[in-house]
Amino acid sequence: MTTTPPLPSPPADDAIRFALNGRLIDLAGRDALRPLSTLLRDRLGLTGTKVVCAEGDCGACTVLLGRPIDGTSQREERFDYRPVDSCIVFAFQCHGAHVVTVEGLHPTATGCTRQTRDKTNKPGTEERHDEVAGPCHNALTVIQNALVHGHGSQCGFCTPGIVMALHALRERGRDLSESSVRHALSGNLCRCTGYQQIFDACEALKDVQDIATLDDTYDEPALLQALTKNQGQGITLTAEVPCSLTLEGEGRSEGESHRGQERNGQSHKDQSRNGKTHDGASAERWMHASSLPTRTVTLRLPGTLDEALAVKREHPEALVVAGATDAGVWHNHGAPWPDHVLCVTALPGLSACDNNGDTLALGGGATWDTISDFLAPHFPALAEILDRFGSPQIRQLGTIAGNLANGSPIADSLPFLFVMDAAVEARSSSRGSRRIPVTSFYTGYKQNVLEPDELIAAVHVPKPADHERLHLEKTSKRRDMDISTFTAAIRLTLDQTGNTIETAAVAMGGVGPVVVRLPNTEAALKGQPFSEDTMRIAGQTARHEIAPISDVRGSAPYRFQLAENVFRKAFHQWNETPVMT
Amino acid sequence: MPSVGRSIPHESAAGHVTGTAPYIDDLPRYAGELVVGFVGAPFAAGRLTRIDTTRAKKLPGITEVLTAADLPPAAAPRFGPIFHDEPFLPTDEVAYLGQPLVVIAAENSDALALAKQAVTIEGDPTDPTLTIDQAIERDRYLGPIRHIRRGDAEVALKQAPHTLKGEFFCNGQEQFYLESQATLAIPEDDGNVRLISSTQNPTESQVVVAEVLGLPYHKVVCECPRMGGGFGGKETQGAIPAAMVAWIALRTGRPTRIVYDKTLDMCITGKRHATKAWYRAGYDDDGTLLALDVTFVSNGGAYADLSTSVMERTMLHADNAYFVPDIAITGKIARTNLPPNTAFRGFGGPQGIVVIESILQDIAQKTQRDAFDVRRRNVYGHDARNVTPYGQRVQNHVLPELFDAMETRCDYRARKSAVEKFNAESRTHLKGLAMTSVKFGISFTTKFLNQGNALVNVYTDGSVQVSTGGTEMGQGLNTKVKQLVADEFGIAPRFVRMMTTSTEKNHNTSPTAASAGTDLNGQAALHACTQIKARMAEFAAAQFADESRGLTPSPEHVRFADGVVFDERAPDRRLPFGDFCDAARRARVDLGARGFYATPGVDFNRETGQGTPFFYFTTGVAAAEVTIDRFTGDLVVDRCDVLMDVGQMINPGVDLGQLYGGFIQGVGWCTAEELCYGDEGQLLSKSPTTYKVPNATDTPRIFHVNTFPNPKHTINVRWSKAVGEPPLMLGIAPFLACRHALSFVNPDRLPPLNLPATNEALLMAMVAMRGSSGVDCAKNTKTSRREVPSK
Ligand SMILES: Cc1cc2nc3c(=O)[nH]c(=O)nc-3n(C[C@H](O)[C@H](O)[C@H](O)COP(=O)(O)OP(=O)(O)OC[C@H]3O[C@@H](n4cnc5c(N)ncnc54)[C@H](O)[C@@H]3O)c2cc1C
Ligand code: FES
Ligand code: FES
């Protein structure tokens, strides 16, 4: 690993390159495969970023991931910074981006402005009482300063993550009002404060205009130039990872081979290429790993979709990594690396959303944040659900293809796509594209009809017709940052009078191994008066079409009851008349 | 200007926001440092038959693979804060799933991960005891049965016009401190070891480590620079990992670190005790409580840990803020095969308080009276009805005043009518409004723990270092002590530095717990300051004496203020504090002192259940309004008003933080935080993915937190009151607002709602209260999933 200030030699095609707090980082070998938080903390000694859960569910590890935006003029060239959970971002996903950690908010400042204002360092000569208590290692940003003085931290362990989430808000030009801050912090858990003093500290900044943004701090055009030079060109790198679950002289798990010897050779090469790291001690800690049995993982970062498809044909068993909001969690839970990894994060040509007349095309690589903005005008109900999808951090990275491919029965997009009769566009390099109705995409628990050489290129959603009613339900233990216990989508078209149901589509998740359409329930709705009684009957019918289980998120009886009740809830919401006699 | 009373920032706030305040895992790695992990029991109960570590030992990068058999002969077989019943590493009998059995030290985490997989553990698992009911059935208890009694509850219950009989269950709670258990052990020469640990109780870590490794105490030093949260979970539970690294460090001579990951921490450390209560209450037509008989049984887990003390506090809070003439309180602790349950903010208090608050809510429903009126009628008085069941008088309090103030401040009557109107009209939602109170006893109920010591060093430039036995976990103890000391010397707080807590400077200390951190350590620091100041005043008096102006040397007239020292009779002559200290040293004045404090007057006899366990009470009230979706049970806490008597605040910003944070933690316990276990004793809700602590969007939209003056409170350090735990118990208000809301579903049935009131619990309670509504599939939840009794 090398870190250099810009502008360096052009990037190699067997290393990834990103900027970290204004400095360029070239990574090869295993470092590229590490979670970003591990790289920061253990390899670079940047311990300001904390790790609590390592599964995207607390936000303590929040950093800013800045991707280049194409500006029309050079002055507009800058980075678009988004908050991400660094524990489930692989270092390789940062290729071409600018990562900013809490250490990078104020990299140039050395002294604390407040302390230098105090002329004396001895009690008795002059007294000031507006001091910042404690050591000032760094100047504080306006936001940090507000938190310090507003008692926005107690134990402080969540605080760097919260600071980064708040800065993300500023980077996107949003205000720091309480409602905006509540939303922005819905991916950051704090166990100490109850959040209120954080809200209050921010509220006081609501009208402050001159909160510096990162383009004031960094020479972004220079960074962009250094990062985007070889854009569009694929990268292949290999990494030696320790063999998991396989012990010397014991049975080997598939795809693993012992390379102890080679690994030693490799490690010397690594060492010389690595040069010095920020933290000698932590490098030392990792160096000893050389004696463990290892195997080779090949990582590809294609420059184009075609290249990605070619890799997928060559290595159908490759793990595709898009946002890694699922894959990163699997990794941290101990899933071994497969021999091949294909990174499609932010791949050009995979993430665009298009309005194609009757249908809306969502790029497979489109993130939930993008999709929410794109679909909100057509499906306000969906925007509401997506607002609660994961957390702000998850929505910046998680993609629709990842959600579909993972195929969890509680995936939040599925009931919607099921009732909309959406089509999944699968593409392979040899056979091109085909469209699969989403309702026939799954064959069993997390099983789908995708061929091994295919990628999900897009999802096509028909536009809603007039007189349509759509209700989406996401039930979870906690409103935000919680996987659903139960999901449902109810889509009805009414006749001209609005009194009779013409067509009905109903889908539910969390009620069996896969998301299901409920044909009997749909039949019970079709042709019936649009009334609460119809809804009641539909609910009772639905009970007989599902087979939920009891698990940590909820009991089977609860899920049955939700399935029954959701119809009447939808009816009342559609009528927007909560008050009835 | 004095700093006490001002909201200066938390002493580490700048370090927090910049990420430069280090926690254990942030401390730089030492060269040659080892990483430690362990392999735990694969079953929750049963005998071990074989532990095979030979393969693990051979792996590259593995330094040590140890079991109980490797412990030194002098090692104490069992440890524990109250009863010595817990083995560091069990030899034959396993008591909970994941109980540490094999300790592994490795050069790096890759090797450690591999070695863990290479250990083989075999045994004969038996059917584990997991729930309170199972333990009762199997007659498995920990410690003695305790009673607190006044009058004759049996007779009074018979004579009471009305009685209410019921059963209440509250689930446990995970502390969910963000920094998991972590300790770094640094070996020193001559077989000594230094621990840097995330612990609320450095003395306990020192003692347990010494005992289980067979060392005299003085060979172990334990330090705690700061914690990323504690909440009680680091009072005893850090001892086992600390012992592991100390052991390895001493054996290998290499620095050694252990940092639990979150899931491991959640799975194997103790939590708030799940508690079940059986009660009978007698009351009159107005809802005045006449008698109460209540038996609590808590789920203590596998070993005693702090369970007996926790139960004691449950029993001592069974009355909460209400007078009950005839009362019988019984407490037992179930011994189960869960990790030993332990301290968590409130320390048993919440489990006691929630029961009587529920009873009062139910009495209101039964008597068709307003629940506020019922509570107000029963609240402790000033001159009469003011003695607790354990014989301590509730004095100098403002409980009735708090109730009355809240009634107007939160506009209780109008909002109550609005709720009733809303519920009559809405087909989609239900609202509820409830007001609850807290009267929390301050002091350790174990008398000897009510002591603290502090070391104060004044340097010759006038700057000061303070060390106490108190640990900083975010609660602001250090900030408050710093303010107290700064004011003593009349200097700005930034010239006072709080030093790392260490058993080397402050020994034989109590845990930083029971909300008493500032009370004990602040007083001890003041005691040290008093000694230094007496010496300084003596010296200063001589300096300021001036025969020409008729000034005789008078230490009583020496003042320390605004950074200067002067004689108040001739205030024109002022010596800057720094220069003064320099001169004092040159005159061989001792500028350091160790202070000590023992809380006066507290004493409780747990055999008789009578005494004065508490120095004073911290009290408060809260009102909460909730909205429940009739179709999904989804709960929104709309508005909370909190009003507390916390005395004169040393640092209002810090104290308000405790009120906000403690309250929300209580709301979490009461609403969304649900511990679920599988049949094998495995925790199913074992990470924030499945265990849901309050999120930013759960903080009530309207959230008023205020303090209430109490001029009668003139004891304790600077007339302040402890604030850490009490607000947590006001988080019960939203729970009772839920019960209030449910009472509208069917006024003739008491809501079958236990704690926590999850969305699921609320929906299923509504279904049950309506009577079966074609709920053909609604068989009982598989009981193994949670401990849910019928009500
Ligand atoms: C904290 C947290 C909260 C979450 N909350 C929610 C939630 O509320 N609702 C919800 O539904 N989900 C939630 N998730 C799950 C996850 O965020 C989503 O499933 C997300 O859409 C996955 O997308 P990804 O790009 O991150 O997938 P990845 O992790 O990158 O990949 C997931 C799977 O999809 C495959 N894949 C990815 N892209 C393609 C492609 N183009 N073609 C074929 N296969 C592909 C991968 O190979 C992999 O098997 C949450 C996850 C976390 C960590
Ligand atoms: S550590 Fe919890 S989200 Fe990354
Ligand atoms: S300040 Fe402790 S978790 Fe937020």
Coordinates of C-alpha atoms in Angstrom, one line a residue, chain B residues 45-283:
Chain B
A45 CA -26.0 -27.0 30.5
G46 CA -24.3 -30.3 31.1
R47 CA -20.9 -31.9 31.7
L48 CA -17.8 -31.6 29.7
T49 CA -16.2 -34.8 28.7
R50 CA -13.4 -33.7 26.4
I51 CA -11.5 -30.6 25.4
D52 CA -9.0 -31.2 22.7
T53 CA -6.7 -28.4 21.8
T54 CA -3.8 -30.2 20.2
R55 CA -4.6 -29.2 16.6
A56 CA -5.2 -25.6 17.6
K57 CA -1.8 -25.5 19.3
K58 CA 0.0 -26.6 16.2
L59 CA -1.3 -23.9 13.9
P60 CA 1.0 -21.2 12.7
G61 CA 0.7 -18.0 14.6
I62 CA -0.8 -19.5 17.7
T63 CA 1.0 -18.7 21.0
E64 CA -1.1 -20.1 23.7
V65 CA -4.1 -22.4 23.9
L66 CA -5.2 -22.7 27.5
T67 CA -7.9 -24.3 29.6
A68 CA -8.7 -24.4 33.3
A69 CA -6.1 -27.2 33.7
D70 CA -3.4 -24.7 32.9
L71 CA -4.3 -22.3 35.7
P72 CA -1.7 -21.8 38.4
P73 CA -2.3 -23.9 41.6
A74 CA -2.8 -20.8 43.7
A75 CA -5.7 -19.7 41.5
A76 CA -9.0 -19.2 43.4
P77 CA -11.5 -21.7 41.9
R78 CA -14.4 -19.2 42.0
F79 CA -14.9 -15.5 42.0
G80 CA -17.8 -13.1 42.3
P81 CA -18.7 -9.6 43.5
I82 CA -21.0 -10.9 46.3
F83 CA -20.9 -14.7 46.4
H84 CA -17.8 -16.5 45.1
D85 CA -19.6 -18.9 42.8
E86 CA -18.4 -18.2 39.3
P87 CA -15.4 -20.1 37.8
F88 CA -13.1 -18.2 35.5
L89 CA -13.0 -21.3 33.3
P90 CA -15.2 -24.2 34.3
T91 CA -13.6 -27.6 34.6
D92 CA -16.5 -30.0 34.3
E93 CA -20.0 -28.4 34.5
V94 CA -21.1 -25.9 31.9
A95 CA -23.6 -23.3 33.1
Y96 CA -24.5 -21.2 30.0
L97 CA -24.0 -21.4 26.3
G98 CA -20.8 -19.8 25.1
Q99 CA -19.2 -19.9 28.6
P100 CA -15.5 -19.5 28.0
L101 CA -13.6 -22.7 28.1
V102 CA -10.5 -22.4 26.0
V103 CA -8.4 -19.2 25.9
I104 CA -6.3 -18.7 22.7
A105 CA -3.6 -16.2 22.1
A106 CA -2.5 -15.6 18.5
E107 CA -0.1 -13.4 16.6
N108 CA -3.0 -12.1 14.5
S109 CA -6.7 -12.4 14.1
D110 CA -6.5 -14.7 11.0
A111 CA -4.6 -17.2 13.1
L112 CA -7.0 -16.8 16.0
A113 CA -10.0 -17.4 13.8
L114 CA -8.5 -20.5 12.5
A115 CA -7.5 -21.8 15.8
K116 CA -10.9 -21.4 17.3
Q117 CA -12.3 -23.7 14.7
A118 CA -9.6 -26.3 15.5
V119 CA -10.7 -26.8 19.1
T120 CA -12.9 -29.8 19.9
I121 CA -15.2 -29.7 22.8
E122 CA -17.4 -32.6 23.8
G123 CA -19.8 -33.2 26.6
D124 CA -23.2 -34.5 27.7
P125 CA -25.7 -31.7 27.3
T126 CA -28.7 -31.7 29.5
D127 CA -32.0 -29.8 29.1
P128 CA -31.2 -26.2 30.0
T129 CA -33.3 -24.1 32.4
L130 CA -33.9 -20.8 30.6
T131 CA -37.0 -19.2 32.0
I132 CA -38.2 -18.1 35.4
D133 CA -41.1 -20.5 35.1
Q134 CA -38.8 -23.4 34.4
A135 CA -36.5 -22.5 37.3
I136 CA -39.5 -22.3 39.7
E137 CA -40.7 -25.7 38.4
R138 CA -37.2 -27.1 39.0
D139 CA -36.7 -25.3 42.3
R140 CA -33.5 -23.6 41.1
Y141 CA -32.7 -20.4 43.0
L142 CA -29.7 -18.2 43.8
G143 CA -29.1 -16.7 47.2
P144 CA -31.6 -16.4 50.0
I145 CA -35.3 -15.4 49.8
R146 CA -35.7 -11.8 51.1
H147 CA -38.7 -10.0 52.6
I148 CA -39.7 -6.5 53.4
R149 CA -42.9 -6.1 55.4
R150 CA -45.0 -3.5 57.1
G151 CA -48.3 -4.2 58.9
D152 CA -50.2 -7.2 57.9
A153 CA -50.9 -7.3 54.2
E154 CA -53.0 -10.5 54.4
V155 CA -55.5 -9.0 56.8
A156 CA -55.6 -5.7 55.0
L157 CA -56.2 -7.5 51.7
K158 CA -59.1 -9.3 53.3
Q159 CA -60.6 -6.1 54.6
A160 CA -60.1 -4.0 51.5
P161 CA -63.3 -3.2 49.6
H162 CA -61.6 -4.2 46.3
T163 CA -58.7 -6.4 45.4
L164 CA -56.8 -6.9 42.2
K165 CA -54.8 -10.0 41.5
G166 CA -52.3 -10.3 38.7
E167 CA -49.1 -11.3 37.2
F168 CA -46.6 -9.1 35.4
F169 CA -43.6 -9.9 33.3
C170 CA -40.9 -7.6 32.2
N171 CA -38.2 -8.8 29.8
G172 CA -34.6 -8.1 30.3
Q173 CA -32.6 -5.5 28.4
E174 CA -29.2 -5.5 26.7
Q175 CA -27.0 -2.6 27.9
F176 CA -25.8 -2.1 24.3
Y177 CA -22.9 0.1 25.2
L178 CA -21.2 0.9 21.9
E179 CA -17.7 -0.1 22.9
S180 CA -17.8 -3.8 23.7
Q181 CA -15.8 -5.3 26.5
A182 CA -12.1 -4.8 25.9
T183 CA -8.9 -5.0 27.9
L184 CA -5.2 -4.5 27.1
A185 CA -2.8 -6.2 29.4
I186 CA 0.8 -5.1 29.6
P187 CA 3.2 -7.3 31.4
E188 CA 5.7 -5.5 33.6
D189 CA 8.8 -6.8 35.3
D190 CA 8.8 -9.1 38.3
G191 CA 5.6 -10.8 37.4
N192 CA 3.4 -7.6 37.6
V193 CA 0.7 -6.7 35.1
R194 CA -1.0 -3.5 34.1
L195 CA -4.5 -3.6 32.6
I196 CA -6.0 -0.9 30.6
S197 CA -9.7 -1.8 30.5
S198 CA -13.1 -0.6 29.6
T199 CA -14.5 -1.1 33.1
Q200 CA -16.7 0.6 35.5
N201 CA -15.0 -1.1 38.3
P202 CA -11.1 -1.1 38.1
T203 CA -10.9 -2.4 41.7
E204 CA -13.0 -5.4 40.9
S205 CA -11.0 -6.2 37.8
Q206 CA -7.8 -5.9 39.8
V207 CA -9.2 -8.2 42.5
V208 CA -10.7 -10.8 40.2
V209 CA -7.7 -11.0 38.0
A210 CA -5.4 -11.4 41.0
E211 CA -7.6 -14.0 42.6
V212 CA -8.2 -16.2 39.5
L213 CA -4.5 -16.1 38.7
G214 CA -3.4 -16.7 42.3
L215 CA -1.6 -13.3 42.7
P216 CA -1.5 -10.9 45.6
Y217 CA -3.6 -7.8 44.6
H218 CA -0.6 -5.5 44.5
K219 CA 0.8 -7.2 41.5
V220 CA -2.1 -6.0 39.3
V221 CA -2.9 -2.5 38.4
C222 CA -6.1 -1.7 36.5
E223 CA -6.6 1.6 34.6
C224 CA -9.6 2.9 32.8
P225 CA -9.1 6.0 30.7
R226 CA -12.7 6.2 29.4
M227 CA -15.5 3.9 28.3
G228 CA -17.6 3.9 25.2
G229 CA -20.6 3.4 27.4
G230 CA -21.2 1.2 30.4
F231 CA -24.7 1.4 31.8
G232 CA -23.9 -1.2 34.4
G233 CA -22.7 -3.8 31.9
K234 CA -19.1 -3.1 32.8
E235 CA -19.5 -3.3 36.5
T236 CA -18.6 -7.0 36.8
Q237 CA -18.7 -8.4 33.3
G238 CA -15.3 -7.1 32.2
A239 CA -13.5 -9.3 34.7
I240 CA -13.4 -12.5 32.7
P241 CA -11.9 -11.0 29.5
A242 CA -9.5 -9.0 31.7
A243 CA -8.4 -12.2 33.4
M244 CA -7.8 -13.8 30.0
V245 CA -5.4 -11.2 28.8
A246 CA -3.7 -10.8 32.1
W247 CA -3.0 -14.5 32.2
I248 CA -1.6 -14.6 28.7
A249 CA 0.5 -11.4 29.2
L250 CA 2.0 -12.9 32.4
R251 CA 2.7 -16.3 30.7
T252 CA 4.2 -14.9 27.5
G253 CA 5.6 -11.6 28.6
R254 CA 3.9 -9.9 25.7
P255 CA 1.2 -7.2 25.6
T256 CA -2.1 -8.8 25.0
R257 CA -5.5 -7.4 24.0
I258 CA -9.0 -8.7 23.8
V259 CA -11.9 -6.9 22.2
Y260 CA -15.2 -8.6 22.0
D261 CA -17.2 -8.2 18.9
K262 CA -20.7 -6.9 19.4
T263 CA -22.5 -10.2 18.8
L264 CA -20.1 -12.1 21.1
D265 CA -20.6 -9.4 23.7
M266 CA -24.4 -9.6 23.5
C267 CA -24.4 -13.4 23.6
I268 CA -22.2 -14.0 26.6
T269 CA -22.5 -11.0 28.9
G270 CA -25.2 -10.4 31.5
K271 CA -28.1 -8.1 31.0
R272 CA -30.9 -6.5 32.9
H273 CA -32.9 -9.2 34.8
A274 CA -36.1 -10.3 33.3
T275 CA -38.5 -10.3 36.3
K276 CA -41.8 -11.7 37.0
A277 CA -44.2 -10.4 39.7
W278 CA -47.2 -11.9 41.3
Y279 CA -49.3 -9.4 43.1
R280 CA -52.5 -8.8 45.1
A281 CA -53.5 -5.2 45.7
G282 CA -56.2 -3.9 48.0
Y283 CA -57.8 -0.5 47.4

